[in-house]
Amino acid sequence: MPPMEVGEVGRARAIQVQGMLAVLRHVHAHPATTRARLARDLGLSRGSAAEIIARLHALRLVAESGAEPTGARGRPTRVVHRHDRGPVVAVAELSHESWGVAIAHLGGELCPVRRERHDRPGAPEDVLARMGAALREVQAAYGTRLRAVGIALPGTVSDGRLVAAATLGWRDVDIARGLGIPFSMPVITGNDATMAGVAEARRGSAADAGVALFLTVEVGIGGVLLERGRAATGATGAGGEFGHMPFGDPALPCPCGAHGCWDLEVDGRALARYLEEPPPAAPRTAAGAVLHRARTGDAAARAALDRVAGNLGRGVAGLVNALDPQVVTLSGLAVVIADLAGPAVRAAYLAGLMGFRRRTPPPLVPARFPDDGSMRGAAELAFDAVLSEAGLDEWRRDARDAAG
Amino acid sequence: MPPMEVGEVGRARAIQVQGMLAVLRHVHAHPATTRARLARDLGLSRGSAAEIIARLHALRLVAESGAEPTGARGRPTRVVHRHDRGPVVAVAELSHESWGVAIAHLGGELCPVRRERHDRPGAPEDVLARMGAALREVQAAYGTRLRAVGIALPGTVSDGRLVAAATLGWRDVDIARGLGIPFSMPVITGNDATMAGVAEARRGSAADAGVALFLTVEVGIGGVLLERGRAATGATGAGGEFGHMPFGDPALPCPCGAHGCWDLEVDGRALARYLEEPPPAAPRTAAGAVLHRARTGDAAARAALDRVAGNLGRGVAGLVNALDPQVVTLSGLAVVIADLAGPAVRAAYLAGLMGFRRRTPPPLVPARFPDDGSMRGAAELAFDAVLSEAGLDEWRRDARDAAG
DNA sequence: CGATTATGCTCGTTACGCGAACAAAATCGG
DNA sequence: CCGATTTTGTTCGCGTAACGAGCATAATCG
């Protein structure tokens, strides 16, 4: 069967592709779904579901198992899950402390491949070369099963370039080139907070929310607005830099080039400034230390924490006023701040909300994936490319070439 | 032909509806399109295009004319446009100065029905009753051709209620009930700035932008983020209240209940405060007076204007950092401020942008529809409901009942 | 005025999912 | 233990929409 061409043999072929994609996306969103359930959820007749699943099985995209008694009346149904030789995506994550590479299967399961720690990452070339080597290792291992790559980066990503990464000390890095990825598969690069937000919106704390806001505090604040599981990343992919909104002291210069950014009011730099201590070389580590002091009775640290908590709450309120999410997911230090200084966060949050919102303020909830959210999100975005018309066409073409 | 039922006679029927909707949406987006052009743009064969257009013509949704020589080689093609007895939507707009009702045709053409001015609108019941009467007049005139109603309101709209309207002095008004609309057609209520943004994104200054930001200054700032022509209105429809982000002096209380809102830094209240004059009863009118003074050499007014211009530029920069639009459309007083104090706006705008954005800052452009943008946007959203599967089903059902 | 180009029309063909009918596999209750 | 009931799986004739080849039509070109 040749890949579908627009117009050939009518729109019926387009319907087939839509049916196959609907089933694949259902299996991805609900690993261990059943044939009966997906037929019901997708509004397919049982005959159609059978045929589509057979078609996908022949392409080694899904497999069936089970049909074991459930204790309920009626003929047992079969479980539909990913095929053992089905597509995988590679995901890479870079942070100021380490980098990691994993693969992800249809359904979202992550399998770590490599992780290396680094104190100061040094030159981009070095780190990216090692990451690229790990990715090529994955490609060697999985061959044509590897269909896309997702890369989560700690900074502002615009048009596929890491244009600012304060924690790494990098500026304007061509990531794909640095990784030396020669293969032609889709490569999705994005901000790590944006990707973590996607993971929370699809499988995490915000899975039931049509509109959600994700915020994380590491060095500064990152985040993203999510609508029906999709990140509002803007025209160039750099949306979500809420930390560079002028919620702070306008006299304070920000490393980003602007002044008065929210970033400076909610992280380790803010804590140090409120304690009248010198700016920390490693704001994240310094923040941890101050929070520990606050936890163990240091009054000055406590007061600094309360100020930062107020700044956090007030900024979140402003975003809620502007973007009207149903839920706000917090991650990173934001969760710790909310834990240790909940009343200060909440008071500033409620005070910052427009009056009509105070009756039912969107809840602030902790992330479900605090440690690997950005990898999970990178996997989701990579699978978006795979579970598309173009992705399915490519898979079919490769399957045919392999059979021929 | 009965309305389409999911599953009946295969997905072929679903294909038909998609084809019809694609053609209708094309005609709506491109009034005076041609049969040849829409076949090409939509990837239809000429036979299919002919059949779909015939189907739509039979339903009195579109008509054809022309086929007149164009001077180009080849057989002339026909123009496809709205049917004279096709669907219309009613649009209503309420502002602090007046209210208006119009109808809109497929393709976007607006025809005014009624407009009344009011100095102080008074009780919601009175104004809404008059607007409701005008809408019922439209219903009487158009009968079943009237398919939806769009209503643009000057304040925060959440879950269909006008929960805050500072310029009207209204709070928490049930609009549909106040209008007394008994009919069961879709009624789309929304913020006037949001709707004006939709108009600019689809047919105006931001029509070519995938992601756009719309901002208008009247009393305070309203606006919306737009993605592919759709407004990011949030979970309850209240998104876009950028004026209630804390870009200002945190000590300043805002009528909304929060403090330090951007609203207070960019309108007539800000100008008055900077001039050390009492708060104006009508901030919009007062702003106009100050701008006139600034224009005619009043140094104090000029200085106040420059401060407001800086506040505007700085806040816009923060939104650009966060939302990453391709273009920012300005309307209302924002355009006047940008005209009179362009350098101050631009300087603050560029200074507030993250460094990497300064090379290619999203342009600030004036609205294409400064006077009726919110009505045009209300029409767009009302037609969204009409040009949908449900809307087409309803139209077909009514057409059948009328013929039977 | 024949050649060329572009569009409009006709109609046999293709390919999709539907769903009725039946088969299979479980539990229920007497 | 077995017939009844429920739920799922399989089969296959059916209906339907769009395709596109082939031809007709209507314009401009040289």
mmCIF file of N, CA and C in Angstrom, chain B residues 196-262:
data_model
loop_
_atom_site.group_PDB
_atom_site.id
_atom_site.type_symbol
_atom_site.label_atom_id
_atom_site.label_comp_id
_atom_site.label_asym_id
_atom_site.label_seq_id
_atom_site.Cartn_x
_atom_site.Cartn_y
_atom_site.Cartn_z
ATOM 1 N N ALA B 196 -12.744 42.294 19.341
ATOM 2 C CA ALA B 196 -12.014 43.133 18.389
ATOM 3 C C ALA B 196 -10.713 42.454 17.981
ATOM 4 N N GLY B 197 -10.094 41.767 18.937
ATOM 5 C CA GLY B 197 -8.873 41.027 18.629
ATOM 6 C C GLY B 197 -9.118 39.933 17.604
ATOM 7 N N VAL B 198 -10.234 39.245 17.749
ATOM 8 C CA VAL B 198 -10.575 38.200 16.770
ATOM 9 C C VAL B 198 -10.721 38.800 15.372
ATOM 10 N N ALA B 199 -11.373 39.972 15.311
ATOM 11 C CA ALA B 199 -11.557 40.616 14.003
ATOM 12 C C ALA B 199 -10.214 40.974 13.373
ATOM 13 N N GLU B 200 -9.297 41.517 14.184
ATOM 14 C CA GLU B 200 -7.983 41.885 13.653
ATOM 15 C C GLU B 200 -7.165 40.659 13.248
ATOM 16 N N ALA B 201 -7.339 39.576 13.974
ATOM 17 C CA ALA B 201 -6.562 38.371 13.674
ATOM 18 C C ALA B 201 -7.063 37.682 12.428
ATOM 19 N N ARG B 202 -8.350 37.818 12.136
ATOM 20 C CA ARG B 202 -8.899 37.101 10.980
ATOM 21 C C ARG B 202 -8.940 37.957 9.725
ATOM 22 N N ARG B 203 -9.277 39.221 9.861
ATOM 23 C CA ARG B 203 -9.469 40.044 8.672
ATOM 24 C C ARG B 203 -8.725 41.362 8.729
ATOM 25 N N GLY B 204 -7.967 41.578 9.817
ATOM 26 C CA GLY B 204 -7.368 42.886 10.024
ATOM 27 C C GLY B 204 -5.864 42.884 9.999
ATOM 28 N N SER B 205 -5.293 43.665 10.905
ATOM 29 C CA SER B 205 -3.863 43.922 10.921
ATOM 30 C C SER B 205 -3.031 42.692 11.241
ATOM 31 N N ALA B 206 -3.637 41.683 11.843
ATOM 32 C CA ALA B 206 -2.882 40.488 12.248
ATOM 33 C C ALA B 206 -3.298 39.262 11.452
ATOM 34 N N ALA B 207 -3.908 39.477 10.292
ATOM 35 C CA ALA B 207 -4.442 38.350 9.532
ATOM 36 C C ALA B 207 -3.364 37.369 9.082
ATOM 37 N N ASP B 208 -2.146 37.856 8.918
ATOM 38 C CA ASP B 208 -1.093 36.958 8.459
ATOM 39 C C ASP B 208 -0.268 36.365 9.586
ATOM 40 N N ALA B 209 -0.651 36.677 10.832
ATOM 41 C CA ALA B 209 0.164 36.230 11.957
ATOM 42 C C ALA B 209 -0.423 34.979 12.584
ATOM 43 N N GLY B 210 0.399 33.985 12.791
ATOM 44 C CA GLY B 210 -0.052 32.784 13.475
ATOM 45 C C GLY B 210 -0.390 33.067 14.929
ATOM 46 N N VAL B 211 0.435 33.896 15.553
ATOM 47 C CA VAL B 211 0.208 34.282 16.948
ATOM 48 C C VAL B 211 0.236 35.798 17.024
ATOM 49 N N ALA B 212 -0.784 36.385 17.597
ATOM 50 C CA ALA B 212 -0.859 37.847 17.682
ATOM 51 C C ALA B 212 -1.350 38.250 19.068
ATOM 52 N N LEU B 213 -1.002 39.466 19.428
ATOM 53 C CA LEU B 213 -1.489 40.041 20.680
ATOM 54 C C LEU B 213 -2.282 41.280 20.319
ATOM 55 N N PHE B 214 -3.445 41.428 20.886
ATOM 56 C CA PHE B 214 -4.292 42.596 20.648
ATOM 57 C C PHE B 214 -4.444 43.335 21.963
ATOM 58 N N LEU B 215 -4.237 44.648 21.941
ATOM 59 C CA LEU B 215 -4.359 45.451 23.156
ATOM 60 C C LEU B 215 -5.096 46.741 22.836
ATOM 61 N N THR B 216 -6.025 47.108 23.683
ATOM 62 C CA THR B 216 -6.737 48.369 23.500
ATOM 63 C C THR B 216 -6.809 49.098 24.830
ATOM 64 N N VAL B 217 -6.661 50.423 24.788
ATOM 65 C CA VAL B 217 -6.769 51.248 25.991
ATOM 66 C C VAL B 217 -8.038 52.085 25.898
ATOM 67 N N GLU B 218 -8.904 51.896 26.821
ATOM 68 C CA GLU B 218 -10.091 52.752 26.958
ATOM 69 C C GLU B 218 -10.049 53.244 28.401
ATOM 70 N N VAL B 219 -10.777 52.594 29.294
ATOM 71 C CA VAL B 219 -10.538 52.770 30.715
ATOM 72 C C VAL B 219 -9.795 51.517 31.127
ATOM 73 N N GLY B 220 -8.490 51.687 31.359
ATOM 74 C CA GLY B 220 -7.669 50.507 31.540
ATOM 75 C C GLY B 220 -7.342 49.858 30.207
ATOM 76 N N ILE B 221 -6.769 48.684 30.307
ATOM 77 C CA ILE B 221 -6.329 47.970 29.111
ATOM 78 C C ILE B 221 -7.074 46.662 28.978
ATOM 79 N N GLY B 222 -7.544 46.395 27.797
ATOM 80 C CA GLY B 222 -8.115 45.089 27.499
ATOM 81 C C GLY B 222 -7.361 44.487 26.337
ATOM 82 N N GLY B 223 -7.565 43.225 26.103
ATOM 83 C CA GLY B 223 -6.869 42.605 24.986
ATOM 84 C C GLY B 223 -7.093 41.121 24.978
ATOM 85 N N VAL B 224 -6.312 40.445 24.150
ATOM 86 C CA VAL B 224 -6.398 38.991 24.077
ATOM 87 C C VAL B 224 -5.204 38.475 23.294
ATOM 88 N N LEU B 225 -4.802 37.272 23.622
ATOM 89 C CA LEU B 225 -3.814 36.529 22.847
ATOM 90 C C LEU B 225 -4.569 35.753 21.784
ATOM 91 N N LEU B 226 -4.065 35.774 20.561
ATOM 92 C CA LEU B 226 -4.736 35.068 19.472
ATOM 93 C C LEU B 226 -3.782 34.073 18.835
ATOM 94 N N GLU B 227 -4.289 32.879 18.638
ATOM 95 C CA GLU B 227 -3.502 31.823 18.028
ATOM 96 C C GLU B 227 -4.280 31.281 16.843
ATOM 97 N N ARG B 228 -3.730 31.478 15.649
ATOM 98 C CA ARG B 228 -4.389 31.048 14.412
ATOM 99 C C ARG B 228 -5.831 31.527 14.360
ATOM 100 N N GLY B 229 -6.013 32.812 14.703
ATOM 101 C CA GLY B 229 -7.334 33.393 14.577
ATOM 102 C C GLY B 229 -8.278 33.089 15.717
ATOM 103 N N ARG B 230 -7.799 32.320 16.709
ATOM 104 C CA ARG B 230 -8.651 31.992 17.848
ATOM 105 C C ARG B 230 -8.167 32.723 19.084
ATOM 106 N N ALA B 231 -9.131 33.216 19.864
ATOM 107 C CA ALA B 231 -8.773 33.954 21.069
ATOM 108 C C ALA B 231 -8.512 32.990 22.208
ATOM 109 N N ALA B 232 -7.426 33.230 22.944
ATOM 110 C CA ALA B 232 -7.141 32.437 24.134
ATOM 111 C C ALA B 232 -7.926 33.056 25.282
ATOM 112 N N THR B 233 -9.171 32.662 25.402
ATOM 113 C CA THR B 233 -10.051 33.307 26.372
ATOM 114 C C THR B 233 -10.078 32.609 27.719
ATOM 115 N N GLY B 234 -9.351 31.523 27.827
ATOM 116 C CA GLY B 234 -9.226 30.900 29.129
ATOM 117 C C GLY B 234 -10.352 29.946 29.445
ATOM 118 N N ALA B 235 -10.309 29.461 30.690
ATOM 119 C CA ALA B 235 -11.230 28.406 31.097
ATOM 120 C C ALA B 235 -12.672 28.887 31.162
ATOM 121 N N THR B 236 -12.878 30.138 31.576
ATOM 122 C CA THR B 236 -14.256 30.640 31.733
ATOM 123 C C THR B 236 -14.578 31.756 30.745
ATOM 124 N N GLY B 237 -13.652 32.067 29.846
ATOM 125 C CA GLY B 237 -13.907 33.133 28.888
ATOM 126 C C GLY B 237 -13.378 34.482 29.324
ATOM 127 N N ALA B 238 -12.758 34.534 30.486
ATOM 128 C CA ALA B 238 -12.312 35.811 31.042
ATOM 129 C C ALA B 238 -10.840 36.113 30.774
ATOM 130 N N GLY B 239 -10.204 35.343 29.936
ATOM 131 C CA GLY B 239 -8.809 35.607 29.612
ATOM 132 C C GLY B 239 -8.665 36.922 28.867
ATOM 133 N N GLY B 240 -7.462 37.521 28.947
ATOM 134 C CA GLY B 240 -7.228 38.755 28.225
ATOM 135 C C GLY B 240 -7.252 39.980 29.108
ATOM 136 N N GLU B 241 -7.487 39.823 30.393
ATOM 137 C CA GLU B 241 -7.515 40.960 31.307
ATOM 138 C C GLU B 241 -6.077 41.336 31.680
ATOM 139 N N PHE B 242 -5.301 41.694 30.635
ATOM 140 C CA PHE B 242 -3.904 42.031 30.888
ATOM 141 C C PHE B 242 -3.771 43.251 31.783
ATOM 142 N N GLY B 243 -4.788 44.102 31.762
ATOM 143 C CA GLY B 243 -4.739 45.298 32.591
ATOM 144 C C GLY B 243 -4.701 45.008 34.071
ATOM 145 N N HIS B 244 -5.019 43.789 34.458
ATOM 146 C CA HIS B 244 -4.996 43.429 35.876
ATOM 147 C C HIS B 244 -3.787 42.568 36.219
ATOM 148 N N MET B 245 -2.713 42.797 35.493
ATOM 149 C CA MET B 245 -1.424 42.227 35.884
ATOM 150 C C MET B 245 -0.683 43.317 36.662
ATOM 151 N N PRO B 246 0.101 42.917 37.644
ATOM 152 C CA PRO B 246 0.700 43.903 38.561
ATOM 153 C C PRO B 246 1.950 44.560 37.998
ATOM 154 N N PHE B 247 1.797 45.300 36.911
ATOM 155 C CA PHE B 247 2.918 46.029 36.313
ATOM 156 C C PHE B 247 3.125 47.398 36.965
ATOM 157 N N GLY B 248 2.250 47.778 37.884
ATOM 158 C CA GLY B 248 2.289 49.150 38.388
ATOM 159 C C GLY B 248 2.747 49.249 39.830
ATOM 160 N N ASP B 249 2.448 50.382 40.425
ATOM 161 C CA ASP B 249 2.794 50.678 41.817
ATOM 162 C C ASP B 249 1.965 49.778 42.734
ATOM 163 N N PRO B 250 2.616 48.891 43.508
ATOM 164 C CA PRO B 250 1.858 47.924 44.319
ATOM 165 C C PRO B 250 1.022 48.558 45.409
ATOM 166 N N ALA B 251 1.265 49.832 45.695
ATOM 167 C CA ALA B 251 0.483 50.485 46.742
ATOM 168 C C ALA B 251 -0.860 50.979 46.235
ATOM 169 N N LEU B 252 -1.023 51.010 44.924
ATOM 170 C CA LEU B 252 -2.206 51.595 44.332
ATOM 171 C C LEU B 252 -3.353 50.592 44.247
ATOM 172 N N PRO B 253 -4.479 50.839 44.941
ATOM 173 C CA PRO B 253 -5.601 49.915 44.848
ATOM 174 C C PRO B 253 -6.321 50.090 43.515
ATOM 175 N N CYS B 254 -6.781 48.969 42.988
ATOM 176 C CA CYS B 254 -7.511 48.978 41.726
ATOM 177 C C CYS B 254 -8.986 48.677 42.017
ATOM 178 N N PRO B 255 -9.905 49.260 41.260
ATOM 179 C CA PRO B 255 -11.328 48.932 41.459
ATOM 180 C C PRO B 255 -11.615 47.440 41.358
ATOM 181 N N CYS B 256 -10.765 46.686 40.665
ATOM 182 C CA CYS B 256 -11.014 45.244 40.511
ATOM 183 C C CYS B 256 -10.827 44.485 41.814
ATOM 184 N N GLY B 257 -10.190 45.121 42.792
ATOM 185 C CA GLY B 257 -9.957 44.449 44.066
ATOM 186 C C GLY B 257 -8.501 44.141 44.345
ATOM 187 N N ALA B 258 -7.679 44.140 43.304
ATOM 188 C CA ALA B 258 -6.252 43.903 43.501
ATOM 189 C C ALA B 258 -5.516 45.248 43.632
ATOM 190 N N HIS B 259 -4.183 45.174 43.618
ATOM 191 C CA HIS B 259 -3.368 46.380 43.723
ATOM 192 C C HIS B 259 -2.325 46.422 42.608
ATOM 193 N N GLY B 260 -1.954 47.609 42.222
ATOM 194 C CA GLY B 260 -0.828 47.773 41.319
ATOM 195 C C GLY B 260 -1.113 47.347 39.890
ATOM 196 N N CYS B 261 -2.367 47.332 39.509
ATOM 197 C CA CYS B 261 -2.723 46.842 38.168
ATOM 198 C C CYS B 261 -2.245 47.790 37.079
ATOM 199 N N TRP B 262 -1.893 47.184 35.944
ATOM 200 C CA TRP B 262 -1.417 47.934 34.778
ATOM 201 C C TRP B 262 -2.467 48.933 34.304
#
